[in-house]
Amino acid sequence: MPAEVHSILWAVFWAMATLVIYGISLLTHRRLGRWWTSPLLVTWLACLALAFSLHATYGEYIKGTHWLVTLLGPATVAFAMPIYEQRDMIRRHWLILAIGIVAGTTIAIGSSWVLASVLNLSPSLRLSLLPRSVSTPFAIAFSQDVGGIPELTATCVVITGVVGAALGELVLKLLPLRSSFARGALFGMGAHGAGTARARQVGAEEGSVAGLVMVLAGLASVLVAPILAPCLR
Amino acid sequence: MLRKTGILMGRNRWLQIAGLIAIWWACETLVRALALPIPGGVVGMIVLLALLASGRVRMAWFSRGSSGLLDHMLLFFVPATMALLDHPELFSLTGLKVLVVICAGTLIVMVGTALVIEACFRWSARHAR
């Protein structure tokens, strides 16, 4: 078999495998509904295990599935709808939202820095971890500004999303939060797009607040990066 | 013209998704051309919000397509996580430490943000009376 046909067949295989695993995980989650059956977590671990057992490289895998990642762009555009639906509520509570985003961004960058220092991680790894709670394009811009490794940052961002979408549910169970703003914002602030998608399953208000917080937190971190950069180097 | 587009768009979910992709693509091209540090999707979202607010675009034109995309947004993240396959150095003590930072950090951010906003809400509810 020519090498080209071979690689195309693998690409089709990975696309199909990912979609099938995702479909099964959706059904399982509907049945069981626990935080550890989250489709993102299950699909991620199952695909990773499959890729390992077949000795696949990232290049082979992404060739067939890159179109899925590309759809994140139009999905971000789609967030205009839930945000527009909740415009009155957002207009009423904009100050609380702004306080939450400033506090959240400070906590996110501060906690990454302190934890990475305590665990004695290398400076480049520590800088790459700083922007992990904002969505990928913002995080990469931040990482470049402060002198991290953008590639590593992208990986950490996605792992944060996977872990955060699951952890958020745990936090909801432990904290008695009365306002839907607090419930939504914790997902948007802590786990960017993945958390926001999860927040939509909690409720419509939570979902749109999470979407707005995600975008604003991303913008805030890109604005903060040039100010932080000289202090961190 | 506006009405005709509306009738056509309101019916078909796939057409709505195609419309969202078109907005994103146009904004992504613009962002690339101007070399802005903002993702094209975010610019597209702001553009769509502006169009909705101005009344040029109705909610019904995109509502089914947008919920279709958003419902499965989690799936779109999976392929990017596979970059781990090319970082075998992370399957070690360092990787474990990174995971600890991510898990603990995410918990702190979530709890912190939620408590700050919840406190603001309770404060404003008490002072509203």
GROMACS .gro file of C-alpha atoms in nm, chain B residues 26-110:
model
   85
  259ALA     CA    1  -1.422   3.601   0.791
  260CYS     CA    2  -1.309   3.721   1.136
  261GLU     CA    3  -1.019   3.475   1.151
  262THR     CA    4  -0.895   3.602   0.812
  263LEU     CA    5  -0.924   3.961   0.934
  264VAL     CA    6  -0.738   3.887   1.260
  265ARG     CA    7  -0.459   3.710   1.067
  266ALA     CA    8  -0.428   3.996   0.819
  267LEU     CA    9  -0.401   4.254   1.099
  268ALA     CA   10  -0.187   4.024   1.322
  269LEU     CA   11  -0.407   4.091   1.628
  270PRO     CA   12  -0.345   3.890   1.950
  271ILE     CA   13  -0.721   3.817   1.977
  272PRO     CA   14  -0.868   3.486   1.852
  273GLY     CA   15  -1.094   3.509   1.546
  274GLY     CA   16  -1.375   3.332   1.731
  275VAL     CA   17  -1.391   3.607   1.994
  276VAL     CA   18  -1.402   3.880   1.726
  277GLY     CA   19  -1.677   3.681   1.553
  278MET     CA   20  -1.871   3.661   1.879
  279ILE     CA   21  -1.846   4.038   1.928
  280VAL     CA   22  -1.954   4.094   1.565
  281LEU     CA   23  -2.256   3.863   1.606
  282LEU     CA   24  -2.350   4.034   1.936
  283ALA     CA   25  -2.334   4.372   1.760
  284LEU     CA   26  -2.548   4.242   1.471
  285LEU     CA   27  -2.805   4.102   1.718
  286ALA     CA   28  -2.814   4.428   1.915
  287SER     CA   29  -2.859   4.637   1.599
  288GLY     CA   30  -3.154   4.421   1.492
  289ARG     CA   31  -2.998   4.325   1.158
  290VAL     CA   32  -2.982   3.961   1.267
  291ARG     CA   33  -3.258   3.776   1.454
  292MET     CA   34  -3.200   3.517   1.727
  293ALA     CA   35  -3.406   3.261   1.531
  294TRP     CA   36  -3.153   3.264   1.245
  295PHE     CA   37  -2.883   3.103   1.455
  296SER     CA   38  -3.044   2.960   1.770
  297ARG     CA   39  -3.067   2.596   1.659
  298GLY     CA   40  -2.726   2.593   1.494
  299SER     CA   41  -2.558   2.757   1.793
  300SER     CA   42  -2.704   2.516   2.046
  301GLY     CA   43  -2.601   2.229   1.817
  302LEU     CA   44  -2.240   2.348   1.819
  303LEU     CA   45  -2.235   2.436   2.190
  304ASP     CA   46  -2.386   2.104   2.298
  305HIS     CA   47  -2.089   1.917   2.152
  306MET     CA   48  -1.819   2.172   2.227
  307LEU     CA   49  -1.651   1.932   2.473
  308LEU     CA   50  -1.572   1.695   2.185
  309PHE     CA   51  -1.380   1.968   2.000
  310PHE     CA   52  -1.125   1.981   2.284
  311VAL     CA   53  -1.030   1.615   2.275
  312PRO     CA   54  -0.793   1.610   1.973
  313ALA     CA   55  -0.584   1.897   2.115
  314THR     CA   56  -0.524   1.703   2.438
  315MET     CA   57  -0.353   1.428   2.239
  316ALA     CA   58  -0.048   1.654   2.206
  317LEU     CA   59   0.058   1.466   2.521
  318LEU     CA   60   0.165   1.181   2.290
  319ASP     CA   61   0.457   1.398   2.174
  320HIS     CA   62   0.564   1.494   2.529
  321PRO     CA   63   0.681   1.167   2.685
  322GLU     CA   64   0.883   1.372   2.937
  323LEU     CA   65   0.553   1.462   3.105
  324PHE     CA   66   0.487   1.097   3.193
  325SER     CA   67   0.718   1.125   3.495
  326LEU     CA   68   0.745   1.292   3.834
  327THR     CA   69   0.750   1.633   3.660
  328GLY     CA   70   0.427   1.546   3.481
  329LEU     CA   71   0.271   1.441   3.809
  330LYS     CA   72   0.375   1.772   3.966
  331VAL     CA   73   0.225   1.962   3.671
  332LEU     CA   74  -0.098   1.767   3.720
  333VAL     CA   75  -0.099   1.855   4.091
  334VAL     CA   76  -0.051   2.226   4.008
  335ILE     CA   77  -0.335   2.208   3.755
  336CYS     CA   78  -0.578   2.023   3.984
  337ALA     CA   79  -0.506   2.223   4.300
  338GLY     CA   80  -0.485   2.552   4.109
  339THR     CA   81  -0.814   2.492   3.929
  340LEU     CA   82  -0.989   2.406   4.257
  341ILE     CA   83  -0.853   2.724   4.420
  342VAL     CA   84  -0.960   2.942   4.124
  343MET     CA   85  -1.308   2.794   4.114
   0.00000   0.00000   0.00000
